[in-house]
Every structure is written in C-alpha cells, then in structure tokens.
Amino acid sequence: MAHPTGESESDVLRLDFDRRLMLQFCGSVVTSDAGLLAYRELDDALRLSVMAGEMLADARTGKNGRHALVGLLRQSVFGRLAGYEDVNDAERLRHDPAMRWNVGGKAAQGSAASPSQMGRFETRWLTTERNLSSLADISGRWIDIVHGHRPPKGIVLDMDSSVSPTHGEQEMSVWNGHYACTCYHPLFVFNQFGDLERCALRPGNVHSADGWGDVLKPVVVRYQGKVLRIYFRADAAFAMPEVYEYLEAERIKYAIRIPTNQVLQNRIGHLLKRPVGRPPSEVRRFYANFTYQAGSWSKPRRVIAKVEWHPGELIPRVGFIVTNMSRPGERVVAFYNKRGTCEQWIKEGKGAIKWTRLSCRTCAANAVRLQLHALAYNLGNFLRTLATPEPIKDWSLTSLKEKLIKIGAKIVSHGRYVAFQMAEVAIPRQMFQEILRLIAELRPQPPPAPA
C-alpha cells in the first residue's frame, strides 16, 4: 500500500555504508534532460518542427492516430539530440517529463510515443520516396530560416565524406578497403557556421566523390541570388574536371587539393632542393604559383604549391591546390586549410549525435536515420551559434549535451502550471535566463499598436 505522504517503503533502496541514505526512483516526477526545454524554446521561436511537419506526408489512415506527425518528429530529433539514438529508448523516454513536454499535445499530460509507434514512424512512414526526399531538404530549409536572422554576405561550402561502420547485415553496407571495415560511406556538405547543409547515405564501397552533384547542386540552387559570393573547398577526392567545370559555370570560387605527380613536382623543382646553411628551428614555408593543364582538363587552371621544410626532416612536405581565386597563393592556402573545421564538425556529429548509429536492416531506413541525426545536429548547432552566452559560446555539442541538456530537474505539478525545479550545477540560473533571452529576440516582433 502506498505511503500516505506519497512514498512507498517497498520502493526505497538503502545503502549499507550509511543507512541514513535512501534511494528512490521516481521516473515520472524527475528528468535528467531538463535542458532540452531550451532547444524546444528555440524550435518554437523559429517554428522549425512545424515547418518540417508541413513538408512531410502522414501515411496514416483513419482517425485513431494518437500522436501528431510533428510530435513524432520532435521525439525523434530531440531524443537524438539528448543522446538516445535507438528506437528502443522510447520505452523509457515516453514517460520522461522533459520529453513529454517537448513533444507536446496529448503527450504532455499522458505519454509520448512507444517504441513500436516510433519504429513505424521511422522505418515505414518516413521511408517513402516522398518523405525521404523531403527529409533531405528540411536541413536546408531550416538553415534558410536561421539566415533570415543572420544574413550572410557569402557562403563557404565544405564537402567531405565519412565512414559509418556497420556490425550486422545492413542492406548496402559493404567492405571498404580504405577504412578496413564494413560500412556505409555518407557524404556531407557544411557551411562556414557549422550547419549541415545536406547529406546523403551511400554504399560503403563507393568513391569519396560519388554522387557529389546530387548533394552539392541543390545547395547551390538555394543560395543563387541570395548571397554575393559562394566558395567551395574539398580535398583531393573531389579533384575532377566535372567538378571544376560545374563550379566555374556557376561562378563559384573554389580551392581543391589535387594529387601530386611528376609534372607538378618538376614545376617547383627549385623549391625541393634543401636550403643551404644550418636548418633553423622553425618551419620554413615557400609558395609557388603557376598555370597547369592535366590531360583530362579542357583548359589550363591556376595551381598553388606549398612546400614546407620541417626541422629534423630531410624531405619537404608538398601540397598542390587548384583554384580559380585571384588572391595571393599564401592566402589561397590559408583559405583551404580552414576546411579542417569541417572534419571537426563531422567528429562532433559522430560523438555528440551518434550519427554513425545506422543499425536498421534496410538502406532506406538507415537513410532516414541519417537525416534525423542531421536535423538533431543542426538544432544543436543553431542554439550554439544563435543563443549561447559568451562564456559558453565555444562549447562543443558534446559539452552542451553533458552540461546544458543533462540538467536534472524535479517536476512539481500544480493546478494551473507545472514547475521544473532544475539543478544549478554547470549552468546557473542567470546563464539559462540569458539563453532564453537570446531565443526570445529571435521571435517575430508584434506589429506596432495603432496610434
């Protein structure tokens, strides 16, 4: 029988090292993810989930749908943002107060979707050709909304591939000799703010640049006429004539690393001779600028060479970049080197969002999972770039998850309101209040009252 004060002695656990301590598990009145409410506030201010729900088709028939489509989408995205990447996690999350209020609707007073409901949503409804195509477009539409509050003069696009290892019999997961594992080989395009513009899931054995046009071209079309200049960076895997010709036709400035060959080495032979005299203790860098035309190119193009002599090394480090930019060679190299941040964003997606967790049987279901991971990543990055106070502006998505999202709270329900009594540890009240203030500034301003 329940205790008159609301506690049950049978549910209490005691610790032998100090019998004064009691452990009580009250899942319905506490949460470990209260910080998700800040992301829900940002989602509401920008109307991201509402817009995404309008783009997706509800495949359900009849009137017995317990949860709205936009609520199921929120549960998928917010769950991944908090580190719950599996559908089975819904068994517990459906009762979590923070998740229930994030989902909204009937879930707020009842429960969120069950694992079976989430499984049907992600593996049956979203895998239709129409919804999968819409999912791929939603990230770009979200970014357009953010740019409405932060209009950029120019856009820098970084394209790169990555590896998502698989550990079962997933459809189209194939052995990749370069990564030495059975995997998928997804392709990503980021902008300079760290937003994931577009991504695509590919079989594990394709070339790094396979399908580049299907991923890059829709992004370019979105930005045409909206920004003054578009820039593009990529590594040597994308050093292909068709890529150069497309970028030049669209008037996109690019810097792409190209593999070395004997002809290129001969053009900078004078820089490959070891300098005379005692080697200094610092790295010495030399740049060369010349015109070059490979056999597969339709015309000559500008190539920048960088030669680095490192202390203690007998052979210099050499790199070549093909570009249509007119800035000095040293600045072209500095511009290209910044693409390293793209690799860091991919690592953040793997670490904080777990987007390598592609464990469904069919390729279509795993493609849906990747797109949902991308939406969770972008929502996390939007808050980081738009609504974080100065002391935490440089935090990684992992730090924000562990310190902001993972705020514990006790939930107290009253007749007219519900209070989340939040723990004040890594994020004090004043900082959380500042986050909410910055989000409030993103909301549309009401029209002025008539005089």
Tab-separated table of C-alpha atoms in Angstrom:
chain	number	residue	atom	x	y	z
A	1	MET	CA	0.000	0.000	0.000
A	2	ALA	CA	1.261	3.464	-0.853
A	3	HIS	CA	2.552	5.594	1.966
A	4	PRO	CA	0.140	8.397	2.975
A	5	THR	CA	2.748	11.012	2.096
A	6	GLY	CA	3.194	9.631	-1.391
A	7	GLU	CA	6.256	7.475	-0.721
A	8	SER	CA	6.356	3.697	-0.783
A	9	GLU	CA	8.691	1.963	1.639
A	10	SER	CA	8.941	-1.035	-0.697
A	11	ASP	CA	10.394	1.207	-3.444
A	12	VAL	CA	13.162	2.572	-1.229
A	13	LEU	CA	16.723	1.271	-1.558
A	14	ARG	CA	19.190	1.686	1.294
A	15	LEU	CA	22.985	1.823	1.232
A	16	ASP	CA	24.926	-0.265	3.740
A	17	PHE	CA	27.795	2.176	4.147
A	18	ASP	CA	25.344	4.699	5.658
A	19	ARG	CA	21.830	3.517	6.437
A	20	ARG	CA	20.570	7.078	6.635
A	21	LEU	CA	20.715	7.259	2.832
A	22	MET	CA	17.640	6.185	0.867
A	23	LEU	CA	17.426	5.809	-2.938
A	24	GLN	CA	14.065	6.437	-4.555
A	25	PHE	CA	13.311	6.082	-8.260
A	26	CYS	CA	10.595	8.494	-9.347
A	27	GLY	CA	10.775	8.472	-13.119
A	28	SER	CA	7.503	10.294	-13.647
A	29	VAL	CA	8.447	13.274	-11.475
A	30	VAL	CA	12.146	13.747	-12.312
A	31	THR	CA	14.132	14.111	-15.505
A	32	SER	CA	17.801	14.099	-16.412
A	33	ASP	CA	17.230	16.119	-19.623
A	34	ALA	CA	15.574	19.343	-18.463
A	35	GLY	CA	17.929	21.411	-20.620
A	36	LEU	CA	16.104	20.117	-23.697
A	37	LEU	CA	13.446	22.695	-22.904
A	38	ALA	CA	15.813	25.423	-24.133
A	39	TYR	CA	16.077	23.675	-27.505
A	40	ARG	CA	12.294	23.297	-27.585
A	41	GLU	CA	12.012	27.037	-26.990
A	42	LEU	CA	14.373	27.681	-29.916
A	43	ASP	CA	12.391	25.245	-32.055
A	44	ASP	CA	9.203	27.136	-31.235
A	45	ALA	CA	10.761	30.573	-31.842
A	46	LEU	CA	11.950	29.577	-35.316
A	47	ARG	CA	8.986	27.232	-35.999
A	48	LEU	CA	11.360	24.546	-37.236
A	49	SER	CA	9.349	21.428	-36.381
A	50	VAL	CA	6.110	22.989	-37.598
A	51	MET	CA	7.673	23.775	-40.962
A	52	ALA	CA	9.179	20.285	-41.190
A	53	GLY	CA	5.821	18.720	-40.373
A	54	GLU	CA	4.243	20.630	-43.246
A	55	MET	CA	6.779	19.127	-45.650
A	56	LEU	CA	6.174	15.523	-44.575
A	57	ALA	CA	3.216	13.385	-45.634
A	58	ASP	CA	1.319	11.478	-42.930
A	59	ALA	CA	0.826	7.945	-44.242
A	60	ARG	CA	-1.659	7.026	-41.526
A	61	THR	CA	-5.292	6.497	-42.422
A	62	GLY	CA	-8.336	6.830	-40.194
A	63	LYS	CA	-8.741	8.949	-37.091
A	64	ASN	CA	-7.007	6.801	-34.492
A	65	GLY	CA	-3.591	8.459	-34.639
A	66	ARG	CA	-2.678	9.166	-31.028
A	67	HIS	CA	0.313	11.410	-31.751
A	68	ALA	CA	0.575	14.165	-34.335
A	69	LEU	CA	3.219	13.787	-37.032
A	70	VAL	CA	5.129	16.834	-35.805
A	71	GLY	CA	5.162	15.352	-32.299
A	72	LEU	CA	6.696	12.110	-33.561
A	73	LEU	CA	9.295	14.139	-35.446
A	74	ARG	CA	10.144	16.111	-32.306
A	75	GLN	CA	10.535	12.901	-30.318
A	76	SER	CA	12.925	11.524	-32.949
A	77	VAL	CA	15.017	14.699	-33.206
A	78	PHE	CA	15.094	15.694	-29.520
A	79	GLY	CA	15.827	12.133	-28.459
A	80	ARG	CA	18.884	12.013	-30.714
A	81	LEU	CA	19.985	15.443	-29.504
A	82	ALA	CA	19.969	14.120	-25.932
A	83	GLY	CA	21.941	11.009	-26.892
A	84	TYR	CA	19.112	8.471	-27.270
A	85	GLU	CA	19.765	7.216	-30.791
A	86	ASP	CA	17.780	3.953	-30.668
A	87	VAL	CA	14.042	3.474	-31.134
A	88	ASN	CA	14.047	1.178	-28.086
A	89	ASP	CA	14.949	4.190	-25.929
A	90	ALA	CA	11.351	5.352	-26.380
A	91	GLU	CA	10.250	2.749	-23.829
A	92	ARG	CA	11.652	4.980	-21.091
A	93	LEU	CA	11.553	8.351	-22.846
A	94	ARG	CA	7.805	8.132	-23.406
A	95	HIS	CA	7.380	8.652	-19.647
A	96	ASP	CA	10.143	11.244	-19.225
A	97	PRO	CA	8.597	14.617	-18.267
A	98	ALA	CA	11.019	16.685	-20.358
A	99	MET	CA	10.396	14.566	-23.465
A	100	ARG	CA	6.625	14.601	-22.932
A	101	TRP	CA	6.536	18.405	-22.745
A	102	ASN	CA	8.924	18.728	-25.694
A	103	VAL	CA	6.668	16.537	-27.823
A	104	GLY	CA	3.612	18.499	-26.724
A	105	GLY	CA	-0.028	17.775	-27.486
A	106	LYS	CA	-1.513	14.746	-25.727
A	107	ALA	CA	1.955	13.593	-24.698
A	108	ALA	CA	2.346	16.456	-22.209
A	109	GLN	CA	-0.335	15.083	-19.859
A	110	GLY	CA	-0.071	11.442	-20.898
A	111	SER	CA	2.881	9.767	-22.540
A	112	ALA	CA	4.958	10.153	-25.688
A	113	ALA	CA	5.122	7.564	-28.460
A	114	SER	CA	6.056	3.971	-27.703
A	115	PRO	CA	8.926	2.072	-29.382
A	116	SER	CA	6.514	0.385	-31.774
A	117	GLN	CA	4.996	3.723	-32.783
A	118	MET	CA	8.414	5.279	-33.280
A	119	GLY	CA	9.532	2.222	-35.245
A	120	ARG	CA	6.616	2.541	-37.655
A	121	PHE	CA	7.235	6.281	-37.961
A	122	GLU	CA	10.931	5.980	-38.805
A	123	THR	CA	11.016	2.731	-40.789
A	124	ARG	CA	7.652	2.756	-42.565
A	125	TRP	CA	6.226	6.261	-42.928
A	126	LEU	CA	9.429	8.268	-43.413
A	127	THR	CA	10.976	5.721	-45.787
A	128	THR	CA	8.513	6.511	-48.566
A	129	GLU	CA	10.179	8.178	-51.538
A	130	ARG	CA	8.324	11.453	-50.985
A	131	ASN	CA	9.155	11.722	-47.278
A	132	LEU	CA	12.777	10.674	-47.712
A	133	SER	CA	13.208	13.374	-50.351
A	134	SER	CA	11.548	15.935	-48.065
A	135	LEU	CA	13.782	14.936	-45.145
A	136	ALA	CA	16.864	15.643	-47.263
A	137	ASP	CA	15.507	19.154	-47.991
A	138	ILE	CA	14.483	20.077	-44.432
A	139	SER	CA	18.016	20.870	-43.217
A	140	GLY	CA	18.431	23.456	-45.958
A	141	ARG	CA	15.022	24.970	-45.229
A	142	TRP	CA	15.922	25.233	-41.543
A	143	ILE	CA	19.194	26.954	-42.432
A	144	ASP	CA	17.297	29.458	-44.596
A	145	ILE	CA	15.177	30.358	-41.555
A	146	VAL	CA	18.312	30.868	-39.444
A	147	HIS	CA	19.901	33.005	-42.158
A	148	GLY	CA	16.823	35.212	-42.020
A	149	HIS	CA	18.066	36.224	-38.553
A	150	ARG	CA	21.769	36.137	-39.506
A	151	PRO	CA	22.029	37.096	-43.196
A	152	PRO	CA	25.443	36.090	-44.587
A	153	LYS	CA	27.113	38.070	-47.352
A	154	GLY	CA	28.876	34.970	-48.651
A	155	ILE	CA	28.695	31.232	-48.134
A	156	VAL	CA	31.608	28.814	-47.856
A	157	LEU	CA	30.679	25.198	-48.619
A	158	ASP	CA	32.877	22.342	-47.419
A	159	MET	CA	32.246	18.884	-48.862
A	160	ASP	CA	33.655	15.717	-47.348
A	161	SER	CA	32.830	12.046	-46.940
A	162	SER	CA	32.987	9.952	-43.798
A	163	VAL	CA	32.630	6.381	-42.598
A	164	SER	CA	29.775	4.808	-40.633
A	165	PRO	CA	30.863	1.302	-39.595
A	166	THR	CA	28.189	-1.392	-39.543
A	167	HIS	CA	28.097	-4.506	-37.417
A	168	GLY	CA	25.340	-6.607	-38.948
A	169	GLU	CA	23.704	-7.475	-42.256
A	170	GLN	CA	22.529	-3.973	-43.151
A	171	GLU	CA	21.472	-3.584	-46.750
A	172	MET	CA	24.196	-1.981	-48.968
A	173	SER	CA	26.777	-1.938	-46.179
A	174	VAL	CA	29.940	-3.118	-47.949
A	175	TRP	CA	33.572	-3.672	-47.083
A	176	ASN	CA	35.715	-0.588	-47.646
A	177	GLY	CA	39.428	-1.285	-48.056
A	178	HIS	CA	40.491	2.257	-47.151
A	179	TYR	CA	38.658	2.237	-43.814
A	180	ALA	CA	39.231	-1.535	-43.362
A	181	CYS	CA	35.668	-2.215	-42.219
A	182	THR	CA	32.170	-2.981	-43.411
A	183	CYS	CA	30.402	0.346	-43.519
A	184	TYR	CA	28.292	2.999	-45.152
A	185	HIS	CA	30.088	5.927	-46.801
A	186	PRO	CA	27.935	9.078	-46.284
A	187	LEU	CA	28.618	12.419	-47.958
A	188	PHE	CA	28.233	15.796	-46.205
A	189	VAL	CA	28.161	19.495	-47.110
A	190	PHE	CA	28.657	22.076	-44.336
A	191	ASN	CA	28.691	25.882	-44.374
A	192	GLN	CA	31.141	28.099	-42.509
A	193	PHE	CA	28.830	28.309	-39.475
A	194	GLY	CA	28.978	24.558	-38.924
A	195	ASP	CA	25.438	23.937	-40.208
A	196	LEU	CA	24.954	20.697	-42.123
A	197	GLU	CA	23.514	21.850	-45.434
A	198	ARG	CA	22.832	18.421	-46.908
A	199	CYS	CA	23.896	14.801	-46.556
A	200	ALA	CA	23.345	11.507	-48.331
A	201	LEU	CA	23.814	7.881	-47.350
A	202	ARG	CA	25.820	5.786	-49.825
A	203	PRO	CA	27.069	2.188	-50.036
A	204	GLY	CA	30.339	1.512	-48.276
A	205	ASN	CA	32.405	0.783	-51.374
A	206	VAL	CA	31.747	3.908	-53.478
A	207	HIS	CA	34.362	6.546	-54.279
A	208	SER	CA	34.518	9.501	-51.892
A	209	ALA	CA	33.107	11.872	-54.538
A	210	ASP	CA	30.406	9.528	-55.847
A	211	GLY	CA	27.106	11.388	-56.186
A	212	TRP	CA	28.647	14.774	-55.402
A	213	GLY	CA	26.264	16.558	-57.766
A	214	ASP	CA	23.116	15.220	-56.091
A	215	VAL	CA	24.316	16.647	-52.774
A	216	LEU	CA	26.015	19.890	-53.822
A	217	LYS	CA	23.796	21.182	-56.616
A	218	PRO	CA	20.572	21.592	-54.571
A	219	VAL	CA	22.551	23.610	-52.010
A	220	VAL	CA	23.953	25.894	-54.697
A	221	VAL	CA	20.499	26.411	-56.209
A	222	ARG	CA	19.172	27.517	-52.801
A	223	TYR	CA	21.826	30.212	-52.474
A	224	GLN	CA	21.808	31.571	-56.008
A	225	GLY	CA	20.617	35.162	-55.943
A	226	LYS	CA	20.632	35.275	-52.123
A	227	VAL	CA	24.338	35.829	-51.385
A	228	LEU	CA	27.044	37.835	-53.100
A	229	ARG	CA	29.544	35.005	-53.382
A	230	ILE	CA	29.709	31.223	-52.936
A	231	TYR	CA	33.001	29.494	-52.132
A	232	PHE	CA	33.781	25.779	-52.231
A	233	ARG	CA	36.514	23.700	-50.592
A	234	ALA	CA	37.265	19.990	-50.826
A	235	ASP	CA	40.137	17.529	-50.613
A	236	ALA	CA	41.830	15.616	-53.436
A	237	ALA	CA	38.972	13.102	-53.741
A	238	PHE	CA	36.935	15.830	-55.464
A	239	ALA	CA	39.714	16.895	-57.858
A	240	MET	CA	37.761	16.022	-61.001
A	241	PRO	CA	37.241	18.014	-64.230
A	242	GLU	CA	33.434	17.802	-63.965
A	243	VAL	CA	33.590	19.408	-60.510
A	244	TYR	CA	35.780	22.279	-61.753
A	245	GLU	CA	33.578	22.869	-64.783
A	246	TYR	CA	30.383	22.939	-62.742
A	247	LEU	CA	31.820	25.380	-60.191
A	248	GLU	CA	33.183	27.656	-62.908
A	249	ALA	CA	29.859	27.625	-64.768
A	250	GLU	CA	28.091	28.683	-61.556
A	251	ARG	CA	30.750	31.357	-60.828
A	252	ILE	CA	31.730	29.696	-57.572
A	253	LYS	CA	35.210	30.368	-56.240
A	254	TYR	CA	36.929	27.139	-55.234
A	255	ALA	CA	40.092	25.731	-53.715
A	256	ILE	CA	40.535	21.966	-54.151
A	257	ARG	CA	43.582	19.940	-53.299
A	258	ILE	CA	44.965	17.877	-56.192
A	259	PRO	CA	47.191	14.796	-56.052
A	260	THR	CA	50.848	15.318	-56.815
A	261	ASN	CA	52.509	13.994	-59.966
A	262	GLN	CA	55.908	14.271	-61.643
A	263	VAL	CA	54.870	17.179	-63.868
A	264	LEU	CA	53.784	19.228	-60.852
A	265	GLN	CA	56.939	18.264	-58.971
A	266	ASN	CA	59.107	19.439	-61.880
A	267	ARG	CA	57.379	22.833	-61.918
A	268	ILE	CA	58.597	23.522	-58.373
A	269	GLY	CA	61.912	21.698	-58.574
A	270	HIS	CA	63.810	24.748	-57.371
A	271	LEU	CA	61.836	24.660	-54.087
A	272	LEU	CA	62.521	20.970	-53.459
A	273	LYS	CA	66.249	21.422	-53.032
A	274	ARG	CA	67.328	21.578	-49.432
A	275	PRO	CA	68.177	25.202	-48.491
A	276	VAL	CA	71.831	25.990	-47.924
A	277	GLY	CA	73.057	26.533	-44.374
A	278	ARG	CA	72.191	25.305	-40.917
A	279	PRO	CA	68.490	24.359	-40.678
A	280	PRO	CA	66.524	26.756	-38.464
A	281	SER	CA	64.409	25.568	-35.544
A	282	GLU	CA	61.140	26.759	-37.111
A	283	VAL	CA	59.166	25.522	-40.117
A	284	ARG	CA	60.062	27.215	-43.398
A	285	ARG	CA	57.287	27.626	-45.967
A	286	PHE	CA	57.565	28.503	-49.652
A	287	TYR	CA	54.786	29.086	-52.184
A	288	ALA	CA	54.671	28.834	-55.950
A	289	ASN	CA	52.013	29.952	-58.382
A	290	PHE	CA	51.704	28.661	-61.955
A	291	THR	CA	49.290	27.560	-64.675
A	292	TYR	CA	48.803	23.846	-65.292
A	293	GLN	CA	46.624	21.676	-67.522
A	294	ALA	CA	46.201	17.971	-66.869
A	295	GLY	CA	45.447	15.644	-69.746
A	296	SER	CA	41.781	15.323	-68.728
A	297	TRP	CA	41.240	19.076	-68.321
A	298	SER	CA	39.600	21.143	-71.030
A	299	LYS	CA	41.696	24.220	-70.227
A	300	PRO	CA	44.647	25.372	-68.091
A	301	ARG	CA	43.958	26.307	-64.476
A	302	ARG	CA	45.803	28.077	-61.698
A	303	VAL	CA	47.699	25.848	-59.264
A	304	ILE	CA	49.204	26.899	-55.934
A	305	ALA	CA	52.054	24.855	-54.469
A	306	LYS	CA	53.095	24.919	-50.838
A	307	VAL	CA	56.461	23.497	-49.737
A	308	GLU	CA	57.236	23.083	-46.029
A	309	TRP	CA	60.644	22.240	-44.589
A	310	HIS	CA	60.270	20.907	-41.047
A	311	PRO	CA	63.174	20.695	-38.568
A	312	GLY	CA	64.666	17.209	-38.470
A	313	GLU	CA	63.072	16.101	-41.756
A	314	LEU	CA	65.172	15.517	-44.896
A	315	ILE	CA	62.258	15.604	-47.349
A	316	PRO	CA	59.865	18.569	-47.619
A	317	ARG	CA	56.100	18.308	-47.325
A	318	VAL	CA	54.480	19.340	-50.596
A	319	GLY	CA	50.858	20.124	-51.436
A	320	PHE	CA	49.068	21.431	-54.543
A	321	ILE	CA	45.754	23.304	-54.748
A	322	VAL	CA	43.834	24.076	-57.934
A	323	THR	CA	41.803	27.277	-57.738
A	324	ASN	CA	40.045	29.982	-59.710
A	325	MET	CA	40.623	32.561	-56.977
A	326	SER	CA	42.775	35.594	-57.707
A	327	ARG	CA	44.073	36.215	-54.186
A	328	PRO	CA	47.793	35.601	-53.421
A	329	GLY	CA	48.920	31.990	-53.144
A	330	GLU	CA	49.579	32.194	-49.410
A	331	ARG	CA	46.023	33.408	-48.783
A	332	VAL	CA	44.575	30.673	-51.005
A	333	VAL	CA	46.404	28.073	-48.927
A	334	ALA	CA	45.189	29.701	-45.688
A	335	PHE	CA	41.627	29.658	-47.036
A	336	TYR	CA	41.892	25.981	-47.991
A	337	ASN	CA	43.376	24.981	-44.627
A	338	LYS	CA	40.238	26.169	-42.840
A	339	ARG	CA	38.351	23.204	-44.281
A	340	GLY	CA	39.804	21.281	-41.355
A	341	THR	CA	36.902	22.619	-39.285
A	342	CYS	CA	34.584	20.536	-41.478
A	343	GLU	CA	36.317	17.406	-40.249
A	344	GLN	CA	35.802	18.600	-36.669
A	345	TRP	CA	32.073	19.043	-37.304
A	346	ILE	CA	31.871	15.500	-38.644
A	347	LYS	CA	33.587	14.293	-35.465
A	348	GLU	CA	31.035	16.242	-33.412
A	349	GLY	CA	28.218	14.559	-35.295
A	350	LYS	CA	29.757	11.179	-34.584
A	351	GLY	CA	30.482	11.907	-30.923
A	352	ALA	CA	27.575	14.052	-29.722
A	353	ILE	CA	24.753	12.970	-32.051
A	354	LYS	CA	25.937	9.389	-32.759
A	355	TRP	CA	25.014	9.639	-36.434
A	356	THR	CA	27.094	6.571	-37.236
A	357	ARG	CA	24.409	4.527	-35.452
A	358	LEU	CA	22.785	3.122	-38.605
A	359	SER	CA	21.576	-0.250	-37.401
A	360	CYS	CA	18.343	-0.774	-39.368
A	361	ARG	CA	18.120	-3.656	-41.812
A	362	THR	CA	17.138	-1.682	-44.937
A	363	CYS	CA	19.158	1.070	-46.560
A	364	ALA	CA	16.087	3.336	-46.785
A	365	ALA	CA	15.525	3.138	-43.030
A	366	ASN	CA	19.190	3.941	-42.384
A	367	ALA	CA	18.960	6.869	-44.798
A	368	VAL	CA	16.047	8.181	-42.714
A	369	ARG	CA	18.075	7.746	-39.535
A	370	LEU	CA	20.960	9.738	-41.020
A	371	GLN	CA	18.627	12.602	-41.971
A	372	LEU	CA	17.075	12.631	-38.481
A	373	HIS	CA	20.562	12.720	-36.989
A	374	ALA	CA	21.333	15.660	-39.303
A	375	LEU	CA	18.280	17.566	-38.040
A	376	ALA	CA	19.311	16.924	-34.434
A	377	TYR	CA	22.844	18.125	-35.197
A	378	ASN	CA	21.564	21.309	-36.845
A	379	LEU	CA	19.181	22.110	-33.998
A	380	GLY	CA	22.079	21.739	-31.565
A	381	ASN	CA	24.322	23.921	-33.709
A	382	PHE	CA	21.634	26.595	-34.127
A	383	LEU	CA	21.420	27.066	-30.379
A	384	ARG	CA	25.200	27.160	-30.141
A	385	THR	CA	25.570	29.871	-32.790
A	386	LEU	CA	22.417	31.901	-32.096
A	387	ALA	CA	21.592	31.676	-28.400
A	388	THR	CA	24.621	30.877	-26.252
A	389	PRO	CA	26.070	33.500	-23.893
A	390	GLU	CA	29.698	34.499	-24.300
A	391	PRO	CA	31.125	32.205	-21.560
A	392	ILE	CA	29.858	29.071	-23.346
A	393	LYS	CA	29.901	30.240	-26.960
A	394	ASP	CA	32.862	27.993	-27.824
A	395	TRP	CA	31.496	24.852	-26.187
A	396	SER	CA	31.289	21.750	-28.335
A	397	LEU	CA	27.998	19.957	-28.906
A	398	THR	CA	29.237	17.258	-26.539
A	399	SER	CA	29.829	19.807	-23.766
A	400	LEU	CA	26.426	21.370	-24.348
A	401	LYS	CA	24.803	17.943	-24.172
A	402	GLU	CA	26.579	16.954	-20.972
A	403	LYS	CA	26.203	20.300	-19.171
A	404	LEU	CA	23.119	22.008	-20.630
A	405	ILE	CA	20.835	19.232	-21.853
A	406	LYS	CA	21.675	16.888	-18.974
A	407	ILE	CA	20.331	19.193	-16.259
A	408	GLY	CA	18.429	17.205	-13.654
A	409	ALA	CA	15.074	18.511	-12.514
A	410	LYS	CA	12.198	17.621	-10.242
A	411	ILE	CA	8.747	18.215	-11.673
A	412	VAL	CA	6.042	19.646	-9.429
A	413	SER	CA	2.528	19.805	-10.870
A	414	HIS	CA	0.009	22.356	-9.690
A	415	GLY	CA	-3.488	23.059	-10.823
A	416	ARG	CA	-2.594	25.673	-13.403
A	417	TYR	CA	1.098	25.144	-14.119
A	418	VAL	CA	3.975	22.671	-13.997
A	419	ALA	CA	7.304	23.614	-12.384
A	420	PHE	CA	10.653	22.115	-13.401
A	421	GLN	CA	12.867	22.575	-10.336
A	422	MET	CA	16.231	22.462	-12.073
A	423	ALA	CA	19.604	21.606	-10.589
A	424	GLU	CA	22.018	24.529	-10.676
A	425	VAL	CA	25.433	22.997	-11.369
A	426	ALA	CA	27.273	23.660	-14.665
A	427	ILE	CA	24.595	26.055	-15.965
A	428	PRO	CA	23.467	28.586	-13.341
A	429	ARG	CA	20.101	30.281	-13.449
A	430	GLN	CA	21.488	33.534	-14.846
A	431	MET	CA	23.084	31.753	-17.807
A	432	PHE	CA	19.934	29.772	-18.604
A	433	GLN	CA	17.974	33.005	-18.375
A	434	GLU	CA	20.375	34.608	-20.866
A	435	ILE	CA	19.867	31.693	-23.271
A	436	LEU	CA	16.102	32.210	-23.108
A	437	ARG	CA	16.542	35.962	-23.626
A	438	LEU	CA	18.592	35.403	-26.776
A	439	ILE	CA	15.964	32.973	-28.063
A	440	ALA	CA	13.194	35.488	-27.343
A	441	GLU	CA	14.964	38.004	-29.588
A	442	LEU	CA	14.549	35.565	-32.493
A	443	ARG	CA	10.768	35.606	-32.270
A	444	PRO	CA	8.861	37.754	-34.760
A	445	GLN	CA	8.139	41.163	-33.304
A	446	PRO	CA	4.449	42.057	-32.963
A	447	PRO	CA	3.220	44.879	-35.194
A	448	PRO	CA	3.214	48.320	-33.553
A	449	ALA	CA	-0.046	49.359	-31.950
A	450	PRO	CA	-2.048	51.897	-33.971
A	451	ALA	CA	-1.616	55.466	-32.823
